[in-house]
Amino acid sequence: MRRSPQGRLAAVVLKEFIQMRRDRLTFAMMVGIPLMQLILFGFAINTDPKRLPTGIVSGDHSRYTRALVAAMANSGYFRIVDDDMTEAEADRAIERGSVQFALTIPPDFTRKLLRGERPRFLVEADGTDPAATSNALRALEGISQRIWQKELPGATSRVAGGAPAASLAIHARYNPEAITQYNIVPGLMGVVLTMTMVIITSLAITREKERGTMEHLLGTPVRPAEVMVGKIVPYIVVGYIQVVLVLLAAAFLFRVPVRGSIPLLLACALLFIVANLSVGLTFSTVAKNQLQAVQMSFFFFLPSILLSGFMFPFRGMPGWAQMIGSALPLTHFLRIVRGIMLKGNGFADVAQHLVPIAAFCAIALAIGIRRYRQTLD
Amino acid sequence: MENPQRDRTSAAPREREVIVDVRGLTKRFADVLAVDGVDMKIRRGQVYGFLGPNGSGKTTFIRMLCGLLEPTAGEGTCLGYDILTQQREIKHHVGYMTQRFSLYEDLTVRENLDFTARLYGVADRPRRVAQSLEELGLAERRNQLAGNLSGGWKQRLSLGCALLHQPRLLLLDEPTAGVDPKARRDFWEQIQTMAEKNGLTVLITTHYMDEAERCHELSYLAYGRLLVRGTPADLLRHAAIRVWAIRGPELNALAIALREGDGLEQVVAFGNALHVVSDDPARIRAALGRHLTPAHTAEEIEPGLDDVFIHLMEKSSDNFS
């Protein structure tokens, strides 16, 4: 009998294709993950965020101040959400994160400008995410140089040395030195929890199925809720160990300021941990084997890290990407952690972010418990 | 023997409490009918043998009995509880030893027992676990990981876990597959002692005929249907078959000749003999006359359970396949 090495190679190739076809999820992932990355990186992610919400506190209304505001809006970086705020309102808006910038024009601005006294105007920026604000601030500096030459050609001549007719003062709140770690390190807490909590629990029930121990478990009088909660509780402890580690590293290694209440942060972390564990458990009831469970976790992790505002500024993304991002617990947890640690947010400020996490958690758990089978059917 | 509806419990007194009583139990998976209208009645203290080829629906039937699968059709009770609505009560009183080792390989022997005892809410747990370790002879291995045990010890541990909560019904799914002969014998002695002394009822699946012969009553399943049931003695007595054992040289060639040349369906090698089975003795005699050489010896023997069941299979495959 003649031996054919090509035949053996063909046999292995053929077998791989057959197995690939049987494992639909792996195949879907092989197509789905590149597609997802292509769409996310190609369309959703924008490291040069524009149309950032801006509030105006104006003590002076003249054609010059209107020209300044119009020039800012025309630059594309600023979207004026409120052009008549009080100082206190602007403060509050930055703290809550509803505006990224607040422009303050002092009452005697026009008068001083016309007299050539080089009045100052102030832009306050939410500096928690330096990447989100830096380009806009650079654009603003350009505007403040050029605009007065155009609007008031004579004024520059009255100022010595050709300096701009008005001077821009920039005040980056919360992170004046624009230290990236201040933004990244607190955010890492959420990222680490998302990654580990989802993967660990996604394996929890799948492992029992794969090893055959599910049959033993189902043969006993144990209830579904007892199994689910019993599998979640140990990982809450693990999650808290991670939270404490990140907090210690943030405070002592990276010297990130911790302005807000640690107990509040720990309380919020509980909800976030449970939300991620619920997702994992739900995956666990769907996945047929441990590999699929890990794949599904990865499928959840990818948009979480890309669309939550951890890696790239949230406000730089198009509307549809922001909508997906808003559904993910990490997006809201990042705002909570950064809010508490960097801005000193209290419960009233973070409550708005807890609601979507709680909703997500409830939906994930409901699906998980519905899908958990008390039989082997 | 052809009538599976007949109720025979000669080994156990008729008036004994009925532990399992199901009628028309059916399970359909997608387009496969795994179990098709099976009835079963088991009385207290019986060791009930459940036989049939692989894939005949034995495991599916057992899983329905203890609430692990929902029957597609059928009704009945297990330990007096409705199998359709009272699965939790049933689980409290049933010990189920799965076909595949289903304990935690990354827990030690003692941890597995302890975990199982907690799930069943066993009273006086530490003492019960220690007692179980002693009874199983696993005391010395209590801190060994279950995954590192050999097949025989895994089987003992599984049995120990199934008995921890002192169940009234024990479901054993091929407990002796892959277990050495001595361990097999010890296992059976233990099962029979518990049935006789404590009134434990046992439903056991097996492929070993020596084990089948030790059961009080048997059911034989094929293609999801109950082919026959009765005591081993009844089955043999009512089996209308005749068996010849042939010894001699080149039995394989002889077997092929008998099967193909003379259309004898059941020509099966048993050890160093060939069993020729049929319900028509004249055909066997004629065929043997044509093919046997002087070097062969042929003698008619008493049918064994093997012969009976293989005969049933051959006949039923005509109807089902």
XYZ file of C-alpha atoms in Angstrom:
698
model
C 0.000 0.000 0.000
C 1.390 3.405 -1.000
C 1.564 5.918 1.802
C 0.453 9.425 1.044
C 1.728 12.192 3.339
C -0.545 14.713 1.574
C -3.460 12.577 2.595
C -2.531 12.883 6.260
C -2.109 16.640 6.006
C -5.447 16.922 4.247
C -6.979 14.799 6.995
C -5.799 17.194 9.697
C -6.895 20.269 7.712
C -10.286 18.766 7.037
C -10.730 17.767 10.671
C -9.906 21.313 11.824
C -12.493 22.771 9.450
C -15.137 20.331 10.598
C -14.432 21.152 14.250
C -14.430 24.870 13.466
C -17.838 24.537 11.881
C -19.169 22.718 14.951
C -17.875 25.388 17.305
C -20.033 28.207 16.023
C -19.197 30.617 18.810
C -15.455 30.443 18.226
C -16.084 31.036 14.558
C -18.359 33.979 15.323
C -15.649 35.406 17.557
C -13.022 35.036 14.876
C -15.162 37.119 12.555
C -16.808 39.259 15.209
C -13.792 40.497 17.144
C -11.896 41.974 14.179
C -15.136 43.504 12.937
C -15.829 44.982 16.333
C -12.300 46.349 16.660
C -12.495 47.799 13.166
C -15.739 49.599 13.927
C -14.696 50.749 17.373
C -11.240 51.958 16.430
C -12.274 53.225 13.030
C -15.440 55.064 13.871
C -16.047 55.272 17.566
C -12.678 56.180 18.951
C -11.521 59.711 18.572
C -8.544 60.986 20.488
C -9.411 64.546 19.427
C -12.805 65.033 21.027
C -14.856 67.958 19.767
C -18.143 69.620 20.711
C -17.305 69.459 24.396
C -20.062 70.893 26.576
C -19.209 74.400 27.678
C -20.962 76.827 29.973
C -20.618 80.602 29.847
C -20.603 82.910 32.872
C -20.759 86.330 31.327
C -20.758 89.611 33.216
C -20.513 91.553 29.989
C -22.477 91.324 26.765
C -20.954 93.170 23.822
C -20.167 92.342 20.209
C -16.665 91.436 21.348
C -17.710 88.897 23.917
C -20.264 87.479 21.471
C -17.512 87.217 18.866
C -15.346 85.321 21.357
C -18.123 82.853 22.145
C -18.961 82.470 18.469
C -15.316 81.839 17.594
C -15.133 79.153 20.276
C -18.251 77.468 18.938
C -16.950 77.748 15.366
C -13.706 76.040 16.293
C -15.737 72.850 16.712
C -14.219 72.037 20.079
C -16.828 73.760 22.200
C -20.551 73.220 22.310
C -22.221 75.978 24.282
C -24.823 74.297 26.435
C -25.721 77.333 28.557
C -24.649 80.867 27.779
C -25.930 82.481 30.906
C -24.808 80.711 34.042
C -23.997 82.069 37.453
C -20.583 81.302 38.857
C -22.068 78.910 41.377
C -23.991 77.063 38.642
C -20.847 76.716 36.550
C -18.947 75.358 39.542
C -21.617 72.791 40.181
C -21.805 71.803 36.500
C -18.081 71.089 36.361
C -18.258 69.119 39.573
C -21.092 66.973 38.292
C -19.387 66.618 34.956
C -22.244 68.081 32.922
C -19.880 70.618 31.357
C -16.241 70.172 30.509
C -15.416 73.893 30.394
C -16.717 77.081 31.948
C -15.825 80.414 30.330
C -15.984 83.425 32.655
C -15.968 86.927 31.222
C -15.622 89.650 33.855
C -18.164 92.568 33.903
C -15.829 95.324 32.705
C -14.220 93.238 29.989
C -15.291 95.317 26.951
C -14.422 98.603 28.567
C -10.934 97.426 29.484
C -10.477 95.836 26.095
C -11.243 99.054 24.270
C -8.950 100.987 26.555
C -6.133 98.566 25.801
C -5.825 97.414 29.399
C -5.514 93.733 28.399
C -8.436 92.364 30.430
C -8.299 88.729 31.507
C -10.934 86.124 30.816
C -10.979 82.774 32.480
C -11.598 79.274 31.223
C -11.990 76.568 33.823
C -11.555 73.027 32.597
C -12.454 69.672 34.149
C -8.936 68.289 34.183
C -9.715 64.772 35.387
C -9.114 63.506 31.861
C -6.230 65.581 30.427
C -6.570 63.867 27.043
C -10.106 65.112 26.647
C -9.309 68.775 27.245
C -5.811 69.394 25.909
C -6.657 69.875 22.225
C -9.602 72.111 22.986
C -7.461 74.265 25.257
C -4.777 74.555 22.607
C -7.408 75.626 20.078
C -8.712 78.166 22.561
C -5.259 79.700 22.961
C -5.096 80.131 19.196
C -8.504 81.760 19.156
C -7.593 84.168 21.908
C -4.509 85.268 19.955
C -6.228 85.829 16.632
C -9.690 87.045 17.435
C -8.788 90.500 18.699
C -6.724 91.300 15.631
C -9.756 90.620 13.502
C -12.422 92.202 15.673
C -10.431 95.158 16.819
C -7.563 95.825 14.462
C -6.454 98.954 16.237
C -6.392 97.504 19.716
C -3.315 95.361 19.348
C -1.283 98.384 18.381
C -2.180 100.010 21.664
C -0.681 97.068 23.551
C 3.027 96.986 23.878
C 5.016 94.254 22.154
C 2.116 93.040 19.981
C 0.646 90.923 22.761
C -3.051 89.945 22.459
C -5.557 92.559 23.477
C -6.982 90.313 26.161
C -5.252 87.601 28.115
C -6.575 84.103 28.613
C -6.236 82.465 31.980
C -6.711 78.684 32.031
C -7.533 76.923 35.227
C -7.611 73.153 35.044
C -9.647 72.000 37.977
C -8.900 68.737 39.886
C -5.730 67.932 37.988
C -3.928 71.195 37.338
C -0.657 69.571 36.282
C -2.497 67.361 33.791
C -0.986 64.205 35.272
C -2.274 61.267 33.245
C -1.993 58.855 36.173
C -4.640 60.824 38.039
C -7.026 59.802 35.337
C -5.752 56.305 34.572
C -5.092 54.864 38.015
C -8.575 55.341 39.500
C -9.999 54.138 36.198
C -7.893 50.992 36.411
C -9.905 49.947 39.427
C -12.955 49.596 37.205
C -11.048 47.950 34.383
C -9.403 45.362 36.628
C -12.738 44.522 38.238
C -14.493 44.202 34.887
C -11.879 41.894 33.488
C -11.405 39.548 36.426
C -14.927 39.447 37.827
C -16.593 38.639 34.512
C -14.089 35.964 33.517
C -14.015 34.256 36.909
C -17.768 33.903 37.198
C -18.316 33.109 33.540
C -16.381 29.933 34.263
C -18.285 29.161 37.448
C -21.236 27.181 36.106
C -19.606 26.207 32.820
C -16.876 24.430 34.778
C -19.469 22.400 36.665
C -21.108 21.431 33.386
C -17.842 20.570 31.677
C -16.457 18.482 34.521
C -19.742 16.675 35.033
C -20.152 17.895 38.601
C -23.353 19.694 37.616
C -25.124 16.348 37.654
C -24.054 15.760 41.231
C -25.074 19.278 42.204
C -28.485 19.032 40.521
C -29.061 15.652 42.136
C -28.995 17.296 45.556
C -31.777 19.504 46.934
C -29.756 22.714 46.454
C -31.776 25.624 44.980
C -30.744 27.721 41.934
C -30.542 30.928 43.966
C -28.307 29.164 46.506
C -25.955 28.115 43.740
C -25.938 31.561 42.098
C -25.471 33.573 45.287
C -23.044 31.001 46.650
C -20.898 31.456 43.591
C -21.062 35.264 43.713
C -20.198 35.850 47.380
C -16.589 34.578 47.370
C -15.770 36.769 44.402
C -17.156 39.871 46.063
C -14.400 39.344 48.614
C -11.852 38.937 45.814
C -13.198 42.083 44.166
C -12.748 44.054 47.368
C -9.167 42.866 47.684
C -8.571 44.271 44.202
C -10.249 47.554 45.096
C -8.088 47.946 48.177
C -4.934 47.111 46.224
C -5.690 49.705 43.553
C -6.560 52.283 46.206
C -3.320 51.671 48.096
C -1.285 51.831 44.901
C -3.092 54.993 43.832
C -2.481 56.733 47.128
C 1.060 55.624 47.947
C 2.652 54.622 44.666
C 1.151 57.091 42.217
C 0.275 59.769 44.757
C -3.164 60.273 43.292
C -5.103 62.599 45.573
C -8.088 61.016 47.282
C -10.472 63.890 47.889
C -13.768 62.114 48.498
C -15.064 59.580 50.959
C -13.467 56.110 50.846
C -16.490 54.402 52.460
C -18.698 55.887 49.735
C -16.308 54.561 47.100
C -16.340 51.105 48.684
C -20.128 51.104 48.786
C -20.339 52.055 45.105
C -17.752 49.393 44.281
C -20.030 46.723 45.763
C -22.755 47.459 43.231
C -20.243 47.521 40.421
C -18.682 44.207 41.484
C -22.089 42.555 41.712
C -23.005 43.919 38.265
C -19.915 42.341 36.722
C -20.412 39.065 38.556
C -23.982 38.935 37.268
C -22.788 39.355 33.695
C -20.275 36.572 34.216
C -22.873 34.240 35.708
C -25.228 34.942 32.841
C -22.486 34.110 30.346
C -21.856 31.012 32.386
C -25.414 29.801 31.876
C -25.172 30.407 28.116
C -21.681 29.125 27.312
C -21.322 25.447 26.471
C -17.733 25.152 27.654
C -15.075 27.135 29.456
C -13.482 28.385 26.261
C -16.748 29.879 25.098
C -17.180 31.505 28.490
C -13.802 33.209 28.183
C -14.597 34.287 24.644
C -17.865 35.837 25.741
C -16.127 37.650 28.590
C -13.662 39.055 26.109
C -16.510 40.171 23.886
C -17.884 42.118 26.833
C -14.523 43.413 27.978
C -13.525 44.913 24.642
C -16.314 47.503 24.336
C -16.113 48.117 28.062
C -12.528 49.235 27.864
C -12.862 51.100 24.566
C -16.243 52.779 24.908
C -16.335 53.589 28.612
C -14.016 56.574 28.480
C -11.157 54.667 30.082
C -8.791 54.636 27.129
C -10.295 57.344 24.980
C -12.367 60.400 25.893
C -16.036 59.490 26.141
C -17.142 62.827 24.713
C -15.049 62.258 21.604
C -17.235 59.362 20.495
C -20.185 59.607 18.097
C -23.697 59.366 19.521
C -24.237 55.664 18.837
C -20.971 54.746 20.528
C -21.862 56.908 23.524
C -25.200 55.088 23.725
C -23.502 51.696 23.837
C -20.993 53.081 26.302
C -23.780 54.375 28.530
C -25.237 50.898 28.794
C -21.992 49.487 30.193
C -21.423 49.577 33.946
C -17.758 50.505 33.581
C -18.638 53.869 31.985
C -20.624 54.892 35.028
C -18.220 53.412 37.520
C -15.340 55.371 35.988
C -17.294 58.581 36.531
C -17.983 57.529 40.109
C -14.368 56.644 40.917
C -12.910 59.725 39.266
C -15.631 61.860 40.779
C -15.033 60.623 44.302
C -11.255 60.429 44.180
C -10.379 63.497 42.133
C -13.339 65.825 42.570
C -14.437 64.853 46.054
C -17.960 64.035 44.851
C -20.490 63.109 47.511
C -23.405 60.691 47.330
C -25.678 63.263 45.691
C -23.219 63.635 42.799
C -22.630 59.937 42.187
C -26.220 58.762 42.649
C -27.029 59.565 39.011
C -24.340 57.065 37.948
C -25.457 54.340 40.355
C -28.895 54.057 38.784
C -27.743 52.726 35.394
C -25.371 50.241 37.067
C -28.195 48.955 39.252
C -30.466 48.609 36.221
C -27.789 46.733 34.316
C -27.225 44.439 37.281
C -30.924 43.657 37.651
C -31.299 42.800 33.963
C -28.173 40.601 33.897
C -29.209 38.695 37.030
C -32.754 38.221 35.784
C -31.469 36.691 32.547
C -29.005 34.539 34.479
C -31.591 33.136 36.880
C -34.063 32.552 34.047
C -31.464 30.659 32.088
C -30.152 28.592 35.005
C -31.659 25.156 34.568
C -32.633 23.069 37.505
C -32.556 20.080 35.204
C -30.098 18.804 32.647
C -32.574 19.492 29.798
C -42.055 -13.129 28.953
C -43.220 -11.159 25.949
C -45.590 -9.195 28.085
C -43.803 -6.397 29.905
C -46.995 -5.317 31.639
C -47.014 -8.347 33.897
C -46.084 -7.580 37.442
C -43.604 -9.964 39.014
C -42.020 -9.377 42.352
C -41.426 -12.885 43.500
C -38.216 -12.014 45.353
C -39.911 -9.399 47.457
C -43.276 -9.968 49.106
C -46.076 -8.438 47.074
C -47.438 -6.409 49.950
C -44.231 -4.441 50.442
C -44.390 -0.691 50.006
C -44.070 0.501 46.417
C -41.047 2.817 46.126
C -41.084 3.565 42.428
C -44.272 3.503 40.419
C -44.169 5.210 37.034
C -46.269 4.755 33.938
C -45.615 5.716 30.341
C -42.485 7.695 31.121
C -41.322 9.338 27.881
C -38.496 11.689 26.991
C -37.943 13.296 23.624
C -34.761 15.229 22.766
C -35.333 17.254 19.599
C -36.232 14.460 17.161
C -34.888 11.560 19.203
C -37.202 9.524 21.381
C -34.784 8.551 24.150
C -37.338 6.891 26.423
C -40.643 5.739 25.024
C -43.482 4.944 27.390
C -41.633 2.959 30.039
C -43.475 1.608 33.103
C -41.666 0.537 36.229
C -42.673 -0.613 39.672
C -40.088 -1.248 42.381
C -40.888 -2.372 45.917
C -39.046 -1.636 49.105
C -35.866 -3.637 49.660
C -35.568 -4.737 46.051
C -32.346 -4.647 44.105
C -33.721 -3.852 40.681
C -31.534 -4.385 37.647
C -31.871 -2.109 34.687
C -30.307 -3.496 31.548
C -29.991 -2.608 27.934
C -27.415 -1.630 25.350
C -25.613 1.720 25.409
C -27.899 4.549 24.396
C -31.049 2.596 25.145
C -32.333 5.289 27.510
C -31.399 3.895 30.924
C -29.566 7.006 32.108
C -32.321 9.274 30.764
C -34.914 7.213 32.625
C -32.978 7.438 35.897
C -32.530 11.181 35.477
C -36.275 11.601 35.040
C -36.885 9.524 38.131
C -34.833 11.830 40.358
C -35.858 15.154 38.843
C -32.783 15.837 36.711
C -34.788 15.747 33.505
C -38.355 16.743 32.898
C -40.358 13.938 31.287
C -42.017 14.736 27.979
C -44.912 12.507 28.947
C -45.865 10.020 31.617
C -46.623 10.172 35.299
C -45.927 8.420 38.509
C -44.435 8.561 41.955
C -41.043 7.998 43.462
C -41.025 7.360 47.225
C -44.640 8.499 47.211
C -43.780 11.893 45.701
C -45.019 13.000 42.318
C -42.106 12.904 39.877
C -43.514 15.855 37.944
C -44.056 18.294 40.799
C -42.174 17.127 43.887
C -38.631 16.758 42.573
C -37.136 18.524 45.576
C -38.690 16.108 48.066
C -37.516 13.216 45.926
C -33.949 14.550 45.874
C -33.922 14.649 49.676
C -34.479 10.889 49.872
C -32.679 9.606 46.806
C -28.993 8.841 46.502
C -27.826 9.123 42.916
C -24.509 7.779 41.756
C -23.829 9.088 38.280
C -22.297 7.082 35.482
C -19.444 9.545 35.048
C -17.525 10.574 38.190
C -19.290 13.763 39.180
C -17.538 14.808 42.375
C -15.004 17.576 42.620
C -11.576 16.387 41.581
C -9.954 19.423 43.120
C -11.483 18.772 46.543
C -10.163 16.129 48.902
C -12.112 13.007 49.778
C -13.217 14.478 53.092
C -14.118 17.849 51.540
C -16.294 16.152 48.940
C -18.150 14.219 51.620
C -18.484 17.298 53.771
C -19.789 19.434 50.892
C -22.350 16.822 49.912
C -23.436 16.393 53.529
C -24.024 20.143 53.806
C -26.098 20.226 50.612
C -28.371 17.541 52.049
C -28.428 19.188 55.456
C -27.212 16.002 57.143
C -27.601 16.140 60.910
C -24.499 15.639 63.063
C -22.371 16.162 59.970
C -18.785 15.767 61.248
C -19.600 12.443 62.894
C -21.486 11.217 59.831
C -18.612 12.167 57.511
C -16.074 10.450 59.752
C -18.276 7.364 59.938
C -18.633 7.320 56.169
C -14.847 7.567 55.745
C -14.447 4.537 58.031
C -17.123 2.489 56.301
C -15.683 3.163 52.873
C -12.152 2.384 53.998
C -11.233 5.875 52.845
C -10.096 7.160 56.249
C -6.433 6.980 55.324
C -7.048 8.803 52.078
C -9.278 11.468 53.531
C -6.894 14.262 52.586
C -6.133 12.999 49.120
C -7.567 14.916 46.161
C -10.485 13.028 44.648
C -8.978 13.497 41.187
C -5.939 11.444 42.213
C -7.950 8.407 43.269
C -8.011 5.279 41.131
C -11.252 4.188 39.465
C -12.222 1.792 42.240
C -11.714 4.354 44.993
C -13.574 7.013 43.035
C -16.478 4.606 42.817
C -16.419 4.034 46.593
C -16.310 7.761 47.226
C -19.255 8.308 44.892
C -21.181 5.612 46.686
C -20.267 7.176 50.027
C -21.577 10.559 48.895
C -24.772 8.980 47.616
C -25.362 7.274 50.978
C -24.465 10.160 53.326
C -27.995 11.388 53.818
C -29.311 7.846 54.347
C -31.509 7.759 51.254
C -34.416 5.362 50.934
C -33.759 4.808 47.248
C -30.356 4.398 45.665
C -29.957 4.990 41.929
C -26.731 3.524 40.582
C -25.845 4.198 36.970
C -23.242 1.658 35.831
C -21.439 1.817 39.162
C -19.129 -1.071 38.369
C -17.984 -0.074 34.890
C -14.194 -0.179 34.808
C -13.896 -1.615 38.311
C -11.817 -4.714 39.027
C -13.566 -8.039 39.808
C -12.810 -8.058 43.536
C -13.977 -4.477 44.030
C -17.047 -5.383 42.026
C -17.838 -8.308 44.317
C -17.290 -6.237 47.468
C -19.514 -3.533 46.054
C -22.349 -5.972 45.429
C -22.055 -7.477 48.865
C -22.410 -4.040 50.372
C -25.444 -3.213 48.212
C -27.185 -6.484 49.023
C -26.507 -6.156 52.730
C -28.012 -2.692 52.798
C -31.057 -3.872 50.882
C -31.652 -6.803 53.197
C -30.821 -5.215 56.545
C -31.935 -1.623 56.096
C -34.647 -2.056 53.507
C -32.776 0.172 51.069
C -34.215 0.002 47.575
C -31.702 -0.034 44.737
C -32.070 0.588 41.017
C -28.862 -0.361 39.272
C -27.822 -0.353 35.627
C -25.175 -2.761 34.459
C -23.797 -4.608 31.463
C -22.540 -7.546 33.538
C -24.757 -10.619 33.469
C -23.363 -11.989 36.724
C -24.591 -8.789 38.326
C -27.932 -9.026 36.560
C -28.359 -12.514 38.022
C -27.980 -11.092 41.533
C -30.910 -8.698 41.066
C -34.352 -9.474 42.415
C -35.974 -8.214 39.261
C -34.820 -6.972 35.872
C -36.035 -4.632 33.191
C -34.481 -4.715 29.757
C -34.584 -1.562 27.690
C -33.750 -1.155 23.990
C -34.314 1.839 21.731
C -36.025 3.567 24.627
C -38.658 0.832 24.995
C -39.094 -1.734 27.681
C -38.602 -5.095 26.009
C -39.092 -7.399 28.943
C -39.164 -7.538 32.697
C -39.244 -10.169 35.395
C -37.013 -12.051 37.787
C -33.869 -13.555 36.261
C -35.312 -17.032 36.728
C -38.569 -16.063 35.021
C -36.769 -14.506 32.102
C -34.757 -17.654 31.550
C -37.745 -19.913 31.991
C -39.924 -17.981 29.603
C -37.295 -17.359 26.987
C -38.352 -19.649 24.133
C -34.834 -20.087 22.868
C -32.445 -22.978 22.493
C -28.705 -22.611 22.717
C -25.918 -24.770 21.407
C -22.322 -24.265 22.465
C -19.747 -25.188 19.858
C -16.077 -25.739 20.540
C -13.320 -26.512 18.150
C -10.927 -24.917 15.641
C -11.507 -21.807 13.531
C -14.667 -20.679 15.237
C -14.614 -17.271 13.539
C -14.862 -18.762 10.079
C -17.569 -21.094 11.317
C -19.503 -18.174 12.775
C -19.417 -16.307 9.468
C -20.527 -19.404 7.587
C -23.438 -19.964 9.983
C -24.533 -16.344 9.849
C -24.241 -15.780 6.145
C -24.842 -19.230 4.804
C -27.781 -20.189 6.941
C -29.234 -16.876 8.076
C -28.808 -17.620 11.756
C -28.938 -14.158 13.332
C -27.464 -15.027 16.655
C -24.055 -16.641 16.468
C -21.962 -15.099 19.226
C -18.577 -15.901 20.684
C -18.523 -16.547 24.448
C -15.059 -17.162 25.762
C -13.691 -20.070 23.762
C -17.094 -21.298 22.631
C -19.578 -20.197 20.013
C -23.188 -19.811 21.134
C -25.718 -20.461 18.443
C -29.128 -19.261 19.541
C -32.498 -19.530 17.899
C -36.146 -20.104 18.717
C -36.200 -22.751 15.983
C -34.141 -25.808 17.039
C -34.669 -27.558 13.718
C -32.854 -24.791 11.862
C -29.899 -24.952 14.222
C -29.596 -28.702 13.882
C -29.757 -28.496 10.085
C -27.139 -25.730 9.950
C -24.805 -27.467 12.349
C -25.108 -30.643 10.337
C -23.922 -28.788 7.249
C -21.003 -26.880 8.739
C -19.538 -28.810 11.656
C -16.429 -30.895 11.110
C -15.489 -33.882 13.273
C -13.053 -31.568 15.089
C -16.009 -29.610 16.499
C -18.152 -30.504 19.453
C -21.673 -29.195 19.795
C -23.875 -29.527 22.856
C -27.114 -27.954 23.806
C -26.808 -25.841 26.948
C -29.122 -23.933 29.272
C -29.627 -20.376 27.978
C -27.947 -17.630 29.991
C -29.230 -14.103 30.435
C -26.756 -12.977 27.758
C -28.345 -15.278 25.249
C -31.797 -14.098 26.199
C -30.966 -10.406 25.912
C -29.009 -10.680 22.689
C -31.908 -12.601 21.265
C -34.304 -9.871 22.369
C -32.086 -7.247 20.772
C -31.902 -9.104 17.478
C -35.634 -9.456 17.377
C -36.381 -5.908 18.399
C -33.914 -4.382 15.935
C -36.169 -5.738 13.191
C -38.995 -3.654 14.593
C -37.168 -0.445 15.387
C -34.266 0.133 13.070
